[in-house]
Amino acid sequence: MENHSRNELGNFLRSRRERLSPEMLGLPAGRRRRTAGLRREEVAELAGISVDWYIRLEQGRTVSPSVTTVDALARALQLGKDEHAHLRDLTRNGGQPAFAPEKLPLTVRRAVEGLNKPAYVTGRRWDVLAWNEAADELFAFSGHAPQDRNILIGMLTNPETRRLFGKSWEGEAKRMVAEFRATHDLWAGDPAFVDLLARLREGSPEFVQWWEAHDIRHGAAGRKVLHHPEKGVLSFEYASFQANDDPALKLVIYTPV
């Protein structure tokens, strides 16, 4: 998986370079450009590194940039906070072990099931590992096969979920894709993640478009409006929390507002 992660580093750098223009950075346009974005040599100059070093990074070759170099690249490419953090993660990633489904402690499961607000727990791959009755009333987790109990599969390929989110579906789905990108790139090439991506590509044309944009976001609390077929319009604030038992486990709680 290490080679795949280095490839994702190169893809990420390339996508950020191609979205910039010399004019945006106050650079002379120079000769006519055959492709959009900055040239590699321009990024290298802005970051204060050699062109060869930068090319090695984009090509996914084995290099270990220092924190100073990573920060300089982030400034040169005008990365946002989440993008900068993602670049750091990619450059220090030494390869992940093979993915294995998380084991949910019974105490965590009981705690979730005992909540009176919609709540569920997901793993690293966004598989839904546990939920309570209130969450099941919203998202019908129990009505899906185990392999389909995945937040991304449900959001991007299930027509009922699209109707549940109504007009906000596109914005919510796009946000989720950007959040998942941050995790995926560290596990790129793992069969479990390859399989998930194949299902998403096959089941959602929108996913293909958003995935290629290579946007990065980290999760944050917010508000959602759902259009339930029986309960009508419902408004919630949501927040997520990591479990001390395993940081890969994420508890999501919806609070009616």
PDB file of C-alpha atoms in Angstrom:
ATOM      1  CA  MET A   1       0.000   0.000   0.000  1.00  0.00           C
ATOM      2  CA  GLU A   2       2.958   2.308   0.477  1.00  0.00           C
ATOM      3  CA  ASN A   3       3.423   2.697  -3.284  1.00  0.00           C
ATOM      4  CA  HIS A   4      -0.267   3.501  -3.681  1.00  0.00           C
ATOM      5  CA  SER A   5      -0.053   6.142  -0.950  1.00  0.00           C
ATOM      6  CA  ARG A   6       2.926   7.746  -2.708  1.00  0.00           C
ATOM      7  CA  ASN A   7       0.885   7.778  -5.905  1.00  0.00           C
ATOM      8  CA  GLU A   8      -1.915   9.553  -4.055  1.00  0.00           C
ATOM      9  CA  LEU A   9       0.624  12.098  -2.808  1.00  0.00           C
ATOM     10  CA  GLY A  10       1.642  12.776  -6.405  1.00  0.00           C
ATOM     11  CA  ASN A  11      -1.981  12.968  -7.536  1.00  0.00           C
ATOM     12  CA  PHE A  12      -2.799  15.393  -4.747  1.00  0.00           C
ATOM     13  CA  LEU A  13       0.126  17.684  -5.514  1.00  0.00           C
ATOM     14  CA  ARG A  14      -0.717  17.634  -9.209  1.00  0.00           C
ATOM     15  CA  SER A  15      -4.374  18.470  -8.593  1.00  0.00           C
ATOM     16  CA  ARG A  16      -3.464  21.430  -6.368  1.00  0.00           C
ATOM     17  CA  ARG A  17      -0.851  22.674  -8.870  1.00  0.00           C
ATOM     18  CA  GLU A  18      -3.265  22.501 -11.787  1.00  0.00           C
ATOM     19  CA  ARG A  19      -5.917  24.589 -10.071  1.00  0.00           C
ATOM     20  CA  LEU A  20      -3.557  27.582  -9.721  1.00  0.00           C
ATOM     21  CA  SER A  21      -2.534  30.090 -12.361  1.00  0.00           C
ATOM     22  CA  PRO A  22       0.477  32.435 -12.560  1.00  0.00           C
ATOM     23  CA  GLU A  23      -1.882  35.399 -12.369  1.00  0.00           C
ATOM     24  CA  MET A  24      -3.277  34.184  -9.044  1.00  0.00           C
ATOM     25  CA  LEU A  25       0.230  34.271  -7.567  1.00  0.00           C
ATOM     26  CA  GLY A  26       1.458  37.434  -9.260  1.00  0.00           C
ATOM     27  CA  LEU A  27       3.769  35.539 -11.603  1.00  0.00           C
ATOM     28  CA  PRO A  28       4.349  36.453 -15.257  1.00  0.00           C
ATOM     29  CA  ALA A  29       2.306  34.257 -17.601  1.00  0.00           C
ATOM     30  CA  GLY A  30       5.312  33.689 -19.869  1.00  0.00           C
ATOM     31  CA  ARG A  31       5.012  31.562 -22.971  1.00  0.00           C
ATOM     32  CA  ARG A  32       1.745  29.937 -23.943  1.00  0.00           C
ATOM     33  CA  ARG A  33       0.780  27.009 -21.727  1.00  0.00           C
ATOM     34  CA  ARG A  34      -0.497  23.775 -23.160  1.00  0.00           C
ATOM     35  CA  THR A  35      -2.130  22.745 -19.889  1.00  0.00           C
ATOM     36  CA  ALA A  36      -3.842  24.599 -17.074  1.00  0.00           C
ATOM     37  CA  GLY A  37      -2.097  25.418 -13.838  1.00  0.00           C
ATOM     38  CA  LEU A  38       1.400  26.168 -12.676  1.00  0.00           C
ATOM     39  CA  ARG A  39       4.430  24.419 -14.093  1.00  0.00           C
ATOM     40  CA  ARG A  40       6.403  22.115 -11.835  1.00  0.00           C
ATOM     41  CA  GLU A  41       9.405  24.419 -11.927  1.00  0.00           C
ATOM     42  CA  GLU A  42       7.239  27.322 -10.753  1.00  0.00           C
ATOM     43  CA  VAL A  43       5.992  25.362  -7.739  1.00  0.00           C
ATOM     44  CA  ALA A  44       9.546  24.286  -6.927  1.00  0.00           C
ATOM     45  CA  GLU A  45      10.767  27.874  -7.102  1.00  0.00           C
ATOM     46  CA  LEU A  46       7.946  29.146  -4.907  1.00  0.00           C
ATOM     47  CA  ALA A  47       8.670  26.413  -2.352  1.00  0.00           C
ATOM     48  CA  GLY A  48      12.425  26.924  -2.464  1.00  0.00           C
ATOM     49  CA  ILE A  49      13.226  23.344  -3.502  1.00  0.00           C
ATOM     50  CA  SER A  50      14.865  21.837  -6.565  1.00  0.00           C
ATOM     51  CA  VAL A  51      12.764  21.000  -9.601  1.00  0.00           C
ATOM     52  CA  ASP A  52      14.061  17.433  -9.580  1.00  0.00           C
ATOM     53  CA  TRP A  53      12.987  16.976  -5.945  1.00  0.00           C
ATOM     54  CA  TYR A  54       9.496  18.244  -6.693  1.00  0.00           C
ATOM     55  CA  ILE A  55       9.191  16.031  -9.780  1.00  0.00           C
ATOM     56  CA  ARG A  56      10.132  13.026  -7.653  1.00  0.00           C
ATOM     57  CA  LEU A  57       7.296  13.889  -5.260  1.00  0.00           C
ATOM     58  CA  GLU A  58       4.726  14.185  -8.058  1.00  0.00           C
ATOM     59  CA  GLN A  59       5.890  10.953  -9.610  1.00  0.00           C
ATOM     60  CA  GLY A  60       5.342   9.087  -6.358  1.00  0.00           C
ATOM     61  CA  ARG A  61       8.983   8.126  -6.019  1.00  0.00           C
ATOM     62  CA  THR A  62      10.481   7.291  -2.631  1.00  0.00           C
ATOM     63  CA  VAL A  63      11.409  10.557  -0.955  1.00  0.00           C
ATOM     64  CA  SER A  64      11.046  11.803   2.607  1.00  0.00           C
ATOM     65  CA  PRO A  65      10.475  15.561   2.640  1.00  0.00           C
ATOM     66  CA  SER A  66      11.087  17.395   5.884  1.00  0.00           C
ATOM     67  CA  VAL A  67       8.328  19.200   7.746  1.00  0.00           C
ATOM     68  CA  THR A  68       9.857  22.481   6.573  1.00  0.00           C
ATOM     69  CA  THR A  69       9.631  21.354   2.940  1.00  0.00           C
ATOM     70  CA  VAL A  70       6.043  20.184   3.363  1.00  0.00           C
ATOM     71  CA  ASP A  71       5.058  23.513   4.890  1.00  0.00           C
ATOM     72  CA  ALA A  72       6.803  25.381   2.083  1.00  0.00           C
ATOM     73  CA  LEU A  73       4.894  23.330  -0.498  1.00  0.00           C
ATOM     74  CA  ALA A  74       1.636  24.064   1.302  1.00  0.00           C
ATOM     75  CA  ARG A  75       2.332  27.788   1.088  1.00  0.00           C
ATOM     76  CA  ALA A  76       3.384  27.582  -2.561  1.00  0.00           C
ATOM     77  CA  LEU A  77       0.219  25.678  -3.495  1.00  0.00           C
ATOM     78  CA  GLN A  78      -1.962  27.875  -1.257  1.00  0.00           C
ATOM     79  CA  LEU A  79      -3.381  24.896   0.592  1.00  0.00           C
ATOM     80  CA  GLY A  80      -6.139  25.340   3.129  1.00  0.00           C
ATOM     81  CA  LYS A  81      -5.855  24.025   6.681  1.00  0.00           C
ATOM     82  CA  ASP A  82      -7.355  20.605   5.900  1.00  0.00           C
ATOM     83  CA  GLU A  83      -5.318  20.238   2.695  1.00  0.00           C
ATOM     84  CA  HIS A  84      -2.125  21.142   4.545  1.00  0.00           C
ATOM     85  CA  ALA A  85      -2.845  18.522   7.214  1.00  0.00           C
ATOM     86  CA  HIS A  86      -3.541  15.958   4.496  1.00  0.00           C
ATOM     87  CA  LEU A  87      -0.236  16.724   2.775  1.00  0.00           C
ATOM     88  CA  ARG A  88       1.577  16.168   6.063  1.00  0.00           C
ATOM     89  CA  ASP A  89      -0.214  12.848   6.575  1.00  0.00           C
ATOM     90  CA  LEU A  90       0.673  11.655   3.080  1.00  0.00           C
ATOM     91  CA  THR A  91       4.338  12.553   3.360  1.00  0.00           C
ATOM     92  CA  ARG A  92       4.845  10.845   6.712  1.00  0.00           C
ATOM     93  CA  ASN A  93       2.751   7.782   5.899  1.00  0.00           C
ATOM     94  CA  GLY A  94       4.971   4.736   6.079  1.00  0.00           C
ATOM     95  CA  GLY A  95       2.359   2.328   4.771  1.00  0.00           C
ATOM     96  CA  GLN A  96      -0.633   1.007   6.645  1.00  0.00           C
ATOM     97  CA  PRO A  97      -1.253  -2.595   7.689  1.00  0.00           C
ATOM     98  CA  ALA A  98      -3.933  -4.464   5.773  1.00  0.00           C
ATOM     99  CA  PHE A  99      -7.408  -3.275   6.645  1.00  0.00           C
ATOM    100  CA  ALA A 100      -9.431  -5.488   8.964  1.00  0.00           C
ATOM    101  CA  PRO A 101     -13.019  -4.818  10.071  1.00  0.00           C
ATOM    102  CA  GLU A 102     -13.077  -3.142  13.461  1.00  0.00           C
ATOM    103  CA  LYS A 103     -14.302  -5.038  16.500  1.00  0.00           C
ATOM    104  CA  LEU A 104     -16.829  -2.953  18.371  1.00  0.00           C
ATOM    105  CA  PRO A 105     -16.604  -3.332  22.156  1.00  0.00           C
ATOM    106  CA  LEU A 106     -19.864  -4.475  23.705  1.00  0.00           C
ATOM    107  CA  THR A 107     -19.781  -1.531  26.097  1.00  0.00           C
ATOM    108  CA  VAL A 108     -19.753   0.913  23.167  1.00  0.00           C
ATOM    109  CA  ARG A 109     -22.603  -0.933  21.448  1.00  0.00           C
ATOM    110  CA  ARG A 110     -24.726  -0.830  24.605  1.00  0.00           C
ATOM    111  CA  ALA A 111     -24.002   2.860  25.104  1.00  0.00           C
ATOM    112  CA  VAL A 112     -25.148   3.659  21.556  1.00  0.00           C
ATOM    113  CA  GLU A 113     -28.260   1.523  21.797  1.00  0.00           C
ATOM    114  CA  GLY A 114     -29.179   3.209  25.086  1.00  0.00           C
ATOM    115  CA  LEU A 115     -29.171   6.747  23.681  1.00  0.00           C
ATOM    116  CA  ASN A 116     -32.549   8.342  23.016  1.00  0.00           C
ATOM    117  CA  LYS A 117     -31.211  10.449  20.141  1.00  0.00           C
ATOM    118  CA  PRO A 118     -30.273   9.051  16.709  1.00  0.00           C
ATOM    119  CA  ALA A 119     -26.748   7.668  16.969  1.00  0.00           C
ATOM    120  CA  TYR A 120     -24.514   5.224  15.136  1.00  0.00           C
ATOM    121  CA  VAL A 121     -20.884   4.111  15.026  1.00  0.00           C
ATOM    122  CA  THR A 122     -18.757   3.824  11.907  1.00  0.00           C
ATOM    123  CA  GLY A 123     -15.338   2.338  11.251  1.00  0.00           C
ATOM    124  CA  ARG A 124     -12.369   3.554   9.246  1.00  0.00           C
ATOM    125  CA  ARG A 125     -14.016   2.606   5.937  1.00  0.00           C
ATOM    126  CA  TRP A 126     -17.274   4.277   7.007  1.00  0.00           C
ATOM    127  CA  ASP A 127     -19.008   0.946   7.522  1.00  0.00           C
ATOM    128  CA  VAL A 128     -21.894   1.234  10.003  1.00  0.00           C
ATOM    129  CA  LEU A 129     -21.018  -1.016  12.941  1.00  0.00           C
ATOM    130  CA  ALA A 130     -23.805  -0.199  15.413  1.00  0.00           C
ATOM    131  CA  TRP A 131     -26.869   2.008  15.652  1.00  0.00           C
ATOM    132  CA  ASN A 132     -29.818   2.654  17.913  1.00  0.00           C
ATOM    133  CA  GLU A 133     -33.537   2.521  17.236  1.00  0.00           C
ATOM    134  CA  ALA A 134     -33.806   6.276  16.665  1.00  0.00           C
ATOM    135  CA  ALA A 135     -31.106   6.149  13.974  1.00  0.00           C
ATOM    136  CA  ASP A 136     -32.737   3.125  12.367  1.00  0.00           C
ATOM    137  CA  GLU A 137     -35.982   5.069  12.049  1.00  0.00           C
ATOM    138  CA  LEU A 138     -34.119   7.692  10.023  1.00  0.00           C
ATOM    139  CA  PHE A 139     -31.682   5.652   7.953  1.00  0.00           C
ATOM    140  CA  ALA A 140     -33.156   2.106   7.987  1.00  0.00           C
ATOM    141  CA  PHE A 141     -29.786   0.465   8.631  1.00  0.00           C
ATOM    142  CA  SER A 142     -31.403  -2.799   9.675  1.00  0.00           C
ATOM    143  CA  GLY A 143     -33.164  -3.053   6.317  1.00  0.00           C
ATOM    144  CA  HIS A 144     -29.907  -3.278   4.362  1.00  0.00           C
ATOM    145  CA  ALA A 145     -27.565  -6.195   3.852  1.00  0.00           C
ATOM    146  CA  PRO A 146     -24.363  -6.001   5.953  1.00  0.00           C
ATOM    147  CA  GLN A 147     -22.219  -5.186   2.900  1.00  0.00           C
ATOM    148  CA  ASP A 148     -24.498  -2.234   2.130  1.00  0.00           C
ATOM    149  CA  ARG A 149     -24.349  -0.748   5.625  1.00  0.00           C
ATOM    150  CA  ASN A 150     -21.839   1.890   4.671  1.00  0.00           C
ATOM    151  CA  ILE A 151     -22.434   5.635   4.888  1.00  0.00           C
ATOM    152  CA  LEU A 152     -20.976   6.322   1.440  1.00  0.00           C
ATOM    153  CA  ILE A 153     -22.798   3.452  -0.264  1.00  0.00           C
ATOM    154  CA  GLY A 154     -26.060   4.598   1.261  1.00  0.00           C
ATOM    155  CA  MET A 155     -25.555   8.274   0.503  1.00  0.00           C
ATOM    156  CA  LEU A 156     -24.335   7.920  -3.065  1.00  0.00           C
ATOM    157  CA  THR A 157     -26.154   4.885  -4.459  1.00  0.00           C
ATOM    158  CA  ASN A 158     -29.442   4.626  -2.544  1.00  0.00           C
ATOM    159  CA  PRO A 159     -32.374   6.613  -4.056  1.00  0.00           C
ATOM    160  CA  GLU A 160     -34.178   6.592  -0.708  1.00  0.00           C
ATOM    161  CA  THR A 161     -31.273   8.365   0.968  1.00  0.00           C
ATOM    162  CA  ARG A 162     -31.206  10.959  -1.811  1.00  0.00           C
ATOM    163  CA  ARG A 163     -34.898  11.640  -1.200  1.00  0.00           C
ATOM    164  CA  LEU A 164     -34.288  11.796   2.549  1.00  0.00           C
ATOM    165  CA  PHE A 165     -31.790  14.647   2.113  1.00  0.00           C
ATOM    166  CA  GLY A 166     -33.808  16.433  -0.565  1.00  0.00           C
ATOM    167  CA  LYS A 167     -32.250  19.606  -1.965  1.00  0.00           C
ATOM    168  CA  SER A 168     -29.302  19.348   0.407  1.00  0.00           C
ATOM    169  CA  TRP A 169     -28.246  15.951  -0.935  1.00  0.00           C
ATOM    170  CA  GLU A 170     -25.623  17.185  -3.392  1.00  0.00           C
ATOM    171  CA  GLY A 171     -23.868  19.431  -0.896  1.00  0.00           C
ATOM    172  CA  GLU A 172     -23.891  16.769   1.825  1.00  0.00           C
ATOM    173  CA  ALA A 173     -22.723  14.016  -0.518  1.00  0.00           C
ATOM    174  CA  LYS A 174     -19.924  16.150  -1.928  1.00  0.00           C
ATOM    175  CA  ARG A 175     -18.779  17.033   1.583  1.00  0.00           C
ATOM    176  CA  MET A 176     -18.712  13.357   2.558  1.00  0.00           C
ATOM    177  CA  VAL A 177     -16.608  12.466  -0.478  1.00  0.00           C
ATOM    178  CA  ALA A 178     -14.051  15.143   0.441  1.00  0.00           C
ATOM    179  CA  GLU A 179     -13.926  13.886   4.037  1.00  0.00           C
ATOM    180  CA  PHE A 180     -13.510  10.275   2.947  1.00  0.00           C
ATOM    181  CA  ARG A 181     -10.682  11.251   0.567  1.00  0.00           C
ATOM    182  CA  ALA A 182      -8.559  12.222   3.563  1.00  0.00           C
ATOM    183  CA  THR A 183      -8.845   8.683   4.951  1.00  0.00           C
ATOM    184  CA  HIS A 184      -8.761   6.786   1.668  1.00  0.00           C
ATOM    185  CA  ASP A 185      -5.449   8.202   0.482  1.00  0.00           C
ATOM    186  CA  LEU A 186      -3.675   6.683   3.484  1.00  0.00           C
ATOM    187  CA  TRP A 187      -5.164   3.254   2.681  1.00  0.00           C
ATOM    188  CA  ALA A 188      -5.028   3.482  -1.121  1.00  0.00           C
ATOM    189  CA  GLY A 189      -4.488   0.095  -2.702  1.00  0.00           C
ATOM    190  CA  ASP A 190      -5.924  -1.887   0.200  1.00  0.00           C
ATOM    191  CA  PRO A 191      -8.407  -4.412  -1.267  1.00  0.00           C
ATOM    192  CA  ALA A 192     -11.201  -3.302   1.077  1.00  0.00           C
ATOM    193  CA  PHE A 193     -10.878   0.310  -0.066  1.00  0.00           C
ATOM    194  CA  VAL A 194     -10.404  -0.672  -3.718  1.00  0.00           C
ATOM    195  CA  ASP A 195     -13.649  -2.656  -3.541  1.00  0.00           C
ATOM    196  CA  LEU A 196     -15.524   0.247  -1.967  1.00  0.00           C
ATOM    197  CA  LEU A 197     -14.301   2.683  -4.614  1.00  0.00           C
ATOM    198  CA  ALA A 198     -15.321   0.305  -7.399  1.00  0.00           C
ATOM    199  CA  ARG A 199     -18.864   0.111  -6.006  1.00  0.00           C
ATOM    200  CA  LEU A 200     -19.082   3.884  -5.676  1.00  0.00           C
ATOM    201  CA  ARG A 201     -17.787   4.495  -9.186  1.00  0.00           C
ATOM    202  CA  GLU A 202     -20.275   2.019 -10.613  1.00  0.00           C
ATOM    203  CA  GLY A 203     -23.231   3.294  -8.628  1.00  0.00           C
ATOM    204  CA  SER A 204     -22.758   7.071  -8.698  1.00  0.00           C
ATOM    205  CA  PRO A 205     -21.765   9.276 -11.656  1.00  0.00           C
ATOM    206  CA  GLU A 206     -21.510  12.211  -9.245  1.00  0.00           C
ATOM    207  CA  PHE A 207     -18.967  10.363  -7.167  1.00  0.00           C
ATOM    208  CA  VAL A 208     -16.673   9.902 -10.163  1.00  0.00           C
ATOM    209  CA  GLN A 209     -16.691  13.645 -10.839  1.00  0.00           C
ATOM    210  CA  TRP A 210     -16.160  14.683  -7.220  1.00  0.00           C
ATOM    211  CA  TRP A 211     -13.490  12.075  -6.596  1.00  0.00           C
ATOM    212  CA  GLU A 212     -11.350  13.316  -9.474  1.00  0.00           C
ATOM    213  CA  ALA A 213     -11.455  16.846  -8.017  1.00  0.00           C
ATOM    214  CA  HIS A 214      -9.388  15.489  -5.107  1.00  0.00           C
ATOM    215  CA  ASP A 215     -10.993  17.865  -2.598  1.00  0.00           C
ATOM    216  CA  ILE A 216     -10.055  17.358   1.047  1.00  0.00           C
ATOM    217  CA  ARG A 217     -12.089  18.138   4.148  1.00  0.00           C
ATOM    218  CA  HIS A 218     -11.955  17.034   7.743  1.00  0.00           C
ATOM    219  CA  GLY A 219     -15.129  16.242   9.648  1.00  0.00           C
ATOM    220  CA  ALA A 220     -16.876  18.895  11.694  1.00  0.00           C
ATOM    221  CA  ALA A 221     -20.159  19.360  13.491  1.00  0.00           C
ATOM    222  CA  GLY A 222     -23.054  20.896  11.597  1.00  0.00           C
ATOM    223  CA  ARG A 223     -26.759  20.827  10.835  1.00  0.00           C
ATOM    224  CA  LYS A 224     -28.857  18.622   8.557  1.00  0.00           C
ATOM    225  CA  VAL A 225     -32.444  18.826   7.363  1.00  0.00           C
ATOM    226  CA  LEU A 226     -34.049  15.500   6.494  1.00  0.00           C
ATOM    227  CA  HIS A 227     -37.309  14.825   4.661  1.00  0.00           C
ATOM    228  CA  HIS A 228     -38.647  11.689   6.283  1.00  0.00           C
ATOM    229  CA  PRO A 229     -41.463   9.900   4.387  1.00  0.00           C
ATOM    230  CA  GLU A 230     -43.492   9.485   7.598  1.00  0.00           C
ATOM    231  CA  LYS A 231     -42.194  12.087  10.066  1.00  0.00           C
ATOM    232  CA  GLY A 232     -41.947  14.968   7.608  1.00  0.00           C
ATOM    233  CA  VAL A 233     -39.215  17.615   7.710  1.00  0.00           C
ATOM    234  CA  LEU A 234     -36.746  17.069  10.556  1.00  0.00           C
ATOM    235  CA  SER A 235     -33.856  19.320  11.599  1.00  0.00           C
ATOM    236  CA  PHE A 236     -30.821  18.035  13.465  1.00  0.00           C
ATOM    237  CA  GLU A 237     -27.482  19.202  14.723  1.00  0.00           C
ATOM    238  CA  TYR A 238     -24.862  16.476  14.427  1.00  0.00           C
ATOM    239  CA  ALA A 239     -21.458  15.902  15.968  1.00  0.00           C
ATOM    240  CA  SER A 240     -18.957  13.043  15.881  1.00  0.00           C
ATOM    241  CA  PHE A 241     -16.611  11.637  18.510  1.00  0.00           C
ATOM    242  CA  GLN A 242     -13.714   9.165  18.480  1.00  0.00           C
ATOM    243  CA  ALA A 243     -13.796   6.187  20.822  1.00  0.00           C
ATOM    244  CA  ASN A 244     -10.906   5.748  23.232  1.00  0.00           C
ATOM    245  CA  ASP A 245     -11.067   1.978  22.656  1.00  0.00           C
ATOM    246  CA  ASP A 246     -10.115   2.448  18.997  1.00  0.00           C
ATOM    247  CA  PRO A 247      -9.623   5.855  17.296  1.00  0.00           C
ATOM    248  CA  ALA A 248     -10.961   4.314  14.068  1.00  0.00           C
ATOM    249  CA  LEU A 249     -14.404   4.079  15.693  1.00  0.00           C
ATOM    250  CA  LYS A 250     -16.484   7.202  15.241  1.00  0.00           C
ATOM    251  CA  LEU A 251     -19.696   7.882  17.153  1.00  0.00           C
ATOM    252  CA  VAL A 252     -22.163  10.191  15.383  1.00  0.00           C
ATOM    253  CA  ILE A 253     -25.041  11.730  17.339  1.00  0.00           C
ATOM    254  CA  TYR A 254     -27.989  13.658  15.887  1.00  0.00           C
ATOM    255  CA  THR A 255     -29.719  16.165  18.192  1.00  0.00           C
ATOM    256  CA  PRO A 256     -33.190  17.429  17.140  1.00  0.00           C
ATOM    257  CA  VAL A 257     -33.410  21.216  16.870  1.00  0.00           C
TER     258      VAL A 257
END
